[in-house]
């Protein structure tokens, strides 16, 4: 391990940074797009099944196939990788946002309207805080997925820890395979732990509103 760090320590730091960058951008785009759509779908239940079903269909596309589809359209590099990972991040966030918002006690919503709140105020001040733990659970799941799938982004020149893994596979160098796999696993576990703690902190906010 010490020799590996001496030989590849700098590369490991760079690849870890690239991996986190790709994953963070993809997840952020997923949150920015999926959360508002999930909220809107609670106001349009007739199309909610279709939209969530379509998102589910996109996630059934094999990851390598989706990455390959991105190349003719966006070329190689980080952009197609981020777009592909963004697509994969959508379903858990969208579904959990919809479920969380749809599960809010209707009496609370009616009370908010009775107090003269607008639809936006009801969503922002009542429904979203109540649904936040469920929404965070979806974001947490997507974050772990994205970090794991970002490993495949190196196939289209996006960088990341996958470079070490596939370089090790191509050149029969087990130390590179292990050196790339362990950080990816650690990042996924750490992300899951941190988001679970954030989810726990948000849960009392919902309970306090009951």
mmCIF file of C-alpha atoms in Angstrom:
data_model
loop_
_atom_site.group_PDB
_atom_site.id
_atom_site.type_symbol
_atom_site.label_atom_id
_atom_site.label_comp_id
_atom_site.label_asym_id
_atom_site.label_seq_id
_atom_site.Cartn_x
_atom_site.Cartn_y
_atom_site.Cartn_z
ATOM 1 C CA UNK A 1 0.000 0.000 0.000
ATOM 2 C CA UNK A 2 2.799 2.414 0.895
ATOM 3 C CA UNK A 3 4.557 1.743 -2.411
ATOM 4 C CA UNK A 4 1.282 2.208 -4.299
ATOM 5 C CA UNK A 5 0.740 5.598 -2.662
ATOM 6 C CA UNK A 6 4.286 6.622 -3.493
ATOM 7 C CA UNK A 7 3.873 5.609 -7.138
ATOM 8 C CA UNK A 8 0.270 6.690 -7.711
ATOM 9 C CA UNK A 9 -0.639 9.007 -4.831
ATOM 10 C CA UNK A 10 -0.852 12.144 -6.974
ATOM 11 C CA UNK A 11 -2.843 10.368 -9.664
ATOM 12 C CA UNK A 12 -5.190 8.947 -7.036
ATOM 13 C CA UNK A 13 -5.937 12.428 -5.685
ATOM 14 C CA UNK A 14 -6.577 13.805 -9.175
ATOM 15 C CA UNK A 15 -8.838 10.914 -10.167
ATOM 16 C CA UNK A 16 -10.754 11.137 -6.886
ATOM 17 C CA UNK A 17 -11.316 14.845 -7.511
ATOM 18 C CA UNK A 18 -12.556 14.136 -11.041
ATOM 19 C CA UNK A 19 -14.860 11.404 -9.729
ATOM 20 C CA UNK A 20 -16.370 13.685 -7.091
ATOM 21 C CA UNK A 21 -16.754 16.517 -9.596
ATOM 22 C CA UNK A 22 -18.648 14.386 -12.119
ATOM 23 C CA UNK A 23 -20.831 12.845 -9.419
ATOM 24 C CA UNK A 24 -21.635 16.137 -7.677
ATOM 25 C CA UNK A 25 -22.640 17.939 -10.877
ATOM 26 C CA UNK A 26 -24.828 15.024 -11.994
ATOM 27 C CA UNK A 27 -26.540 14.776 -8.604
ATOM 28 C CA UNK A 28 -27.071 18.531 -8.376
ATOM 29 C CA UNK A 29 -28.725 18.557 -11.803
ATOM 30 C CA UNK A 30 -30.895 15.643 -10.718
ATOM 31 C CA UNK A 31 -32.046 17.489 -7.604
ATOM 32 C CA UNK A 32 -32.684 20.762 -9.456
ATOM 33 C CA UNK A 33 -34.776 19.029 -12.120
ATOM 34 C CA UNK A 34 -36.434 16.102 -10.310
ATOM 35 C CA UNK A 35 -37.597 17.825 -7.104
ATOM 36 C CA UNK A 36 -39.655 20.556 -8.837
ATOM 37 C CA UNK A 37 -41.102 18.017 -11.282
ATOM 38 C CA UNK A 38 -41.994 15.687 -8.415
ATOM 39 C CA UNK A 39 -43.792 18.557 -6.687
ATOM 40 C CA UNK A 40 -45.630 19.545 -9.855
ATOM 41 C CA UNK A 41 -46.769 15.966 -10.430
ATOM 42 C CA UNK A 42 -48.705 16.057 -7.156
ATOM 43 C CA UNK A 43 -50.716 18.855 -8.773
ATOM 44 C CA UNK A 44 -51.208 16.831 -11.962
ATOM 45 C CA UNK A 45 -51.908 13.244 -10.824
ATOM 46 C CA UNK A 46 -53.285 12.233 -14.222
ATOM 47 C CA UNK A 47 -49.835 12.415 -15.821
ATOM 48 C CA UNK A 48 -47.784 11.408 -12.779
ATOM 49 C CA UNK A 49 -47.904 7.708 -13.634
ATOM 50 C CA UNK A 50 -46.726 8.365 -17.191
ATOM 51 C CA UNK A 51 -43.839 10.649 -16.174
ATOM 52 C CA UNK A 52 -42.581 8.357 -13.404
ATOM 53 C CA UNK A 53 -42.975 5.364 -15.725
ATOM 54 C CA UNK A 54 -40.941 7.109 -18.427
ATOM 55 C CA UNK A 55 -38.218 7.933 -15.909
ATOM 56 C CA UNK A 56 -38.223 4.306 -14.766
ATOM 57 C CA UNK A 57 -37.848 3.204 -18.381
ATOM 58 C CA UNK A 58 -34.799 5.412 -18.848
ATOM 59 C CA UNK A 59 -33.151 3.816 -15.835
ATOM 60 C CA UNK A 60 -33.562 0.334 -17.303
ATOM 61 C CA UNK A 61 -31.154 1.219 -20.129
ATOM 62 C CA UNK A 62 -27.793 -0.461 -19.365
ATOM 63 C CA UNK A 63 -25.287 2.111 -18.164
ATOM 64 C CA UNK A 64 -22.667 1.320 -20.795
ATOM 65 C CA UNK A 65 -25.301 1.466 -23.537
ATOM 66 C CA UNK A 66 -26.501 4.867 -22.306
ATOM 67 C CA UNK A 67 -22.937 6.187 -22.193
ATOM 68 C CA UNK A 68 -22.383 4.894 -25.723
ATOM 69 C CA UNK A 69 -25.570 6.644 -26.900
ATOM 70 C CA UNK A 70 -24.277 9.932 -25.519
ATOM 71 C CA UNK A 71 -21.070 9.847 -27.582
ATOM 72 C CA UNK A 72 -22.553 10.477 -31.090
ATOM 73 C CA UNK A 73 -24.587 13.372 -29.692
ATOM 74 C CA UNK A 74 -22.223 15.038 -27.213
ATOM 75 C CA UNK A 75 -18.832 13.533 -28.067
ATOM 76 C CA UNK A 76 -16.521 12.161 -25.399
ATOM 77 C CA UNK A 77 -15.477 13.613 -22.047
ATOM 78 C CA UNK A 78 -17.300 14.889 -19.000
ATOM 79 C CA UNK A 79 -20.389 16.355 -20.675
ATOM 80 C CA UNK A 80 -21.873 13.066 -21.961
ATOM 81 C CA UNK A 81 -20.920 11.348 -18.698
ATOM 82 C CA UNK A 82 -22.666 13.994 -16.607
ATOM 83 C CA UNK A 83 -25.787 13.829 -18.792
ATOM 84 C CA UNK A 84 -25.933 10.028 -18.537
ATOM 85 C CA UNK A 85 -25.426 10.069 -14.761
ATOM 86 C CA UNK A 86 -27.998 12.842 -14.439
ATOM 87 C CA UNK A 87 -30.553 10.625 -16.210
ATOM 88 C CA UNK A 88 -29.779 7.780 -13.806
ATOM 89 C CA UNK A 89 -30.154 10.073 -10.796
ATOM 90 C CA UNK A 90 -33.670 11.189 -11.708
ATOM 91 C CA UNK A 91 -35.855 8.241 -10.729
ATOM 92 C CA UNK A 92 -35.159 7.918 -6.966
ATOM 93 C CA UNK A 93 -35.376 11.678 -6.438
ATOM 94 C CA UNK A 94 -38.484 12.140 -8.582
ATOM 95 C CA UNK A 95 -40.320 9.159 -7.121
ATOM 96 C CA UNK A 96 -39.491 10.001 -3.501
ATOM 97 C CA UNK A 97 -40.418 13.649 -3.960
ATOM 98 C CA UNK A 98 -43.775 12.667 -5.402
ATOM 99 C CA UNK A 99 -44.423 10.063 -2.686
ATOM 100 C CA UNK A 100 -43.333 12.428 0.089
ATOM 101 C CA UNK A 101 -45.464 15.309 -1.126
ATOM 102 C CA UNK A 102 -48.445 13.065 -1.860
ATOM 103 C CA UNK A 103 -48.248 11.549 1.647
ATOM 104 C CA UNK A 104 -48.566 14.842 3.489
ATOM 105 C CA UNK A 105 -51.657 14.902 5.710
ATOM 106 C CA UNK A 106 -54.465 16.516 3.714
ATOM 107 C CA UNK A 107 -55.807 18.123 6.876
ATOM 108 C CA UNK A 108 -52.600 20.146 7.134
ATOM 109 C CA UNK A 109 -52.913 21.224 3.507
ATOM 110 C CA UNK A 110 -56.549 22.219 4.032
ATOM 111 C CA UNK A 111 -55.579 24.114 7.180
ATOM 112 C CA UNK A 112 -52.905 26.003 5.226
ATOM 113 C CA UNK A 113 -55.454 26.974 2.589
ATOM 114 C CA UNK A 114 -57.888 27.956 5.314
ATOM 115 C CA UNK A 115 -55.257 30.343 6.684
ATOM 116 C CA UNK A 116 -55.144 32.042 3.301
ATOM 117 C CA UNK A 117 -51.898 30.540 2.031
ATOM 118 C CA UNK A 118 -51.359 30.447 -1.706
ATOM 119 C CA UNK A 119 -50.520 27.175 -3.428
ATOM 120 C CA UNK A 120 -46.824 28.115 -3.477
ATOM 121 C CA UNK A 121 -46.847 29.082 0.201
ATOM 122 C CA UNK A 122 -48.517 25.793 1.100
ATOM 123 C CA UNK A 123 -45.857 23.847 -0.793
ATOM 124 C CA UNK A 124 -42.918 25.845 0.578
ATOM 125 C CA UNK A 125 -44.019 26.282 4.189
ATOM 126 C CA UNK A 126 -46.068 23.150 4.897
ATOM 127 C CA UNK A 127 -45.841 20.308 2.392
ATOM 128 C CA UNK A 128 -42.146 20.366 1.454
ATOM 129 C CA UNK A 129 -40.889 20.503 5.070
ATOM 130 C CA UNK A 130 -43.116 17.530 5.888
ATOM 131 C CA UNK A 131 -41.930 15.602 2.835
ATOM 132 C CA UNK A 132 -38.254 16.507 3.247
ATOM 133 C CA UNK A 133 -37.074 13.277 4.948
ATOM 134 C CA UNK A 134 -38.584 11.203 2.124
ATOM 135 C CA UNK A 135 -37.094 13.517 -0.492
ATOM 136 C CA UNK A 136 -33.688 13.251 1.193
ATOM 137 C CA UNK A 137 -33.934 9.457 1.143
ATOM 138 C CA UNK A 138 -34.292 9.626 -2.637
ATOM 139 C CA UNK A 139 -31.372 12.027 -2.968
ATOM 140 C CA UNK A 140 -29.276 9.774 -0.745
ATOM 141 C CA UNK A 141 -30.015 6.740 -2.920
ATOM 142 C CA UNK A 142 -29.242 8.673 -6.097
ATOM 143 C CA UNK A 143 -25.961 9.944 -4.661
ATOM 144 C CA UNK A 144 -24.748 6.412 -3.969
ATOM 145 C CA UNK A 145 -25.875 5.253 -7.425
ATOM 146 C CA UNK A 146 -24.133 8.135 -9.167
ATOM 147 C CA UNK A 147 -20.820 7.605 -7.354
ATOM 148 C CA UNK A 148 -20.862 3.911 -8.252
ATOM 149 C CA UNK A 149 -21.883 4.456 -11.886
ATOM 150 C CA UNK A 150 -19.383 7.295 -12.373
ATOM 151 C CA UNK A 151 -16.714 4.580 -12.465
ATOM 152 C CA UNK A 152 -17.900 3.674 -15.979
ATOM 153 C CA UNK A 153 -17.486 7.281 -17.168
ATOM 154 C CA UNK A 154 -13.814 6.624 -17.893
ATOM 155 C CA UNK A 155 -14.944 4.534 -20.883
ATOM 156 C CA UNK A 156 -15.820 7.763 -22.694
ATOM 157 C CA UNK A 157 -12.876 9.807 -21.471
ATOM 158 C CA UNK A 158 -14.545 11.528 -18.521
ATOM 159 C CA UNK A 159 -11.814 10.596 -16.040
ATOM 160 C CA UNK A 160 -12.420 9.572 -12.463
ATOM 161 C CA UNK A 161 -11.379 6.537 -10.464
ATOM 162 C CA UNK A 162 -12.579 4.265 -13.249
ATOM 163 C CA UNK A 163 -9.370 5.201 -15.107
ATOM 164 C CA UNK A 164 -7.344 3.367 -12.479
ATOM 165 C CA UNK A 165 -9.634 0.339 -12.476
ATOM 166 C CA UNK A 166 -9.770 -0.112 -16.243
ATOM 167 C CA UNK A 167 -6.079 0.637 -16.635
ATOM 168 C CA UNK A 168 -5.431 -2.139 -14.144
ATOM 169 C CA UNK A 169 -7.751 -4.503 -16.013
ATOM 170 C CA UNK A 170 -6.199 -3.726 -19.390
ATOM 171 C CA UNK A 171 -2.619 -4.086 -18.164
ATOM 172 C CA UNK A 172 -3.150 -6.893 -15.649
ATOM 173 C CA UNK A 173 -2.131 -4.698 -12.685
ATOM 174 C CA UNK A 174 -4.144 -5.762 -9.620
ATOM 175 C CA UNK A 175 -2.790 -2.879 -7.524
ATOM 176 C CA UNK A 176 -4.454 -0.363 -9.857
ATOM 177 C CA UNK A 177 -7.737 -2.263 -9.776
ATOM 178 C CA UNK A 178 -7.711 -2.339 -5.974
ATOM 179 C CA UNK A 179 -6.412 1.229 -5.794
ATOM 180 C CA UNK A 180 -9.415 2.450 -7.792
ATOM 181 C CA UNK A 181 -12.047 0.147 -6.295
ATOM 182 C CA UNK A 182 -11.358 0.900 -2.622
ATOM 183 C CA UNK A 183 -11.763 4.710 -2.951
ATOM 184 C CA UNK A 184 -15.007 4.302 -4.943
ATOM 185 C CA UNK A 185 -16.387 1.977 -2.279
ATOM 186 C CA UNK A 186 -15.273 4.327 0.482
ATOM 187 C CA UNK A 187 -16.830 7.349 -1.246
ATOM 188 C CA UNK A 188 -20.142 5.506 -1.714
ATOM 189 C CA UNK A 189 -20.225 4.377 1.937
ATOM 190 C CA UNK A 190 -19.219 7.815 3.221
ATOM 191 C CA UNK A 191 -21.849 9.511 1.069
ATOM 192 C CA UNK A 192 -24.521 7.111 2.281
ATOM 193 C CA UNK A 193 -23.495 7.752 5.906
ATOM 194 C CA UNK A 194 -23.447 11.552 5.583
ATOM 195 C CA UNK A 195 -26.803 11.691 3.799
ATOM 196 C CA UNK A 196 -28.331 9.324 6.354
ATOM 197 C CA UNK A 197 -27.226 11.684 9.136
ATOM 198 C CA UNK A 198 -28.705 14.634 7.244
ATOM 199 C CA UNK A 199 -31.911 12.669 6.742
ATOM 200 C CA UNK A 200 -32.091 11.983 10.496
ATOM 201 C CA UNK A 201 -31.628 15.672 11.276
ATOM 202 C CA UNK A 202 -34.440 16.611 8.931
ATOM 203 C CA UNK A 203 -36.865 14.002 10.268
ATOM 204 C CA UNK A 204 -37.565 15.827 13.562
ATOM 205 C CA UNK A 205 -38.521 18.899 11.507
ATOM 206 C CA UNK A 206 -41.304 16.888 9.906
ATOM 207 C CA UNK A 207 -42.336 15.326 13.203
ATOM 208 C CA UNK A 208 -42.409 18.714 14.838
ATOM 209 C CA UNK A 209 -44.945 19.895 12.299
ATOM 210 C CA UNK A 210 -47.389 17.079 13.057
#
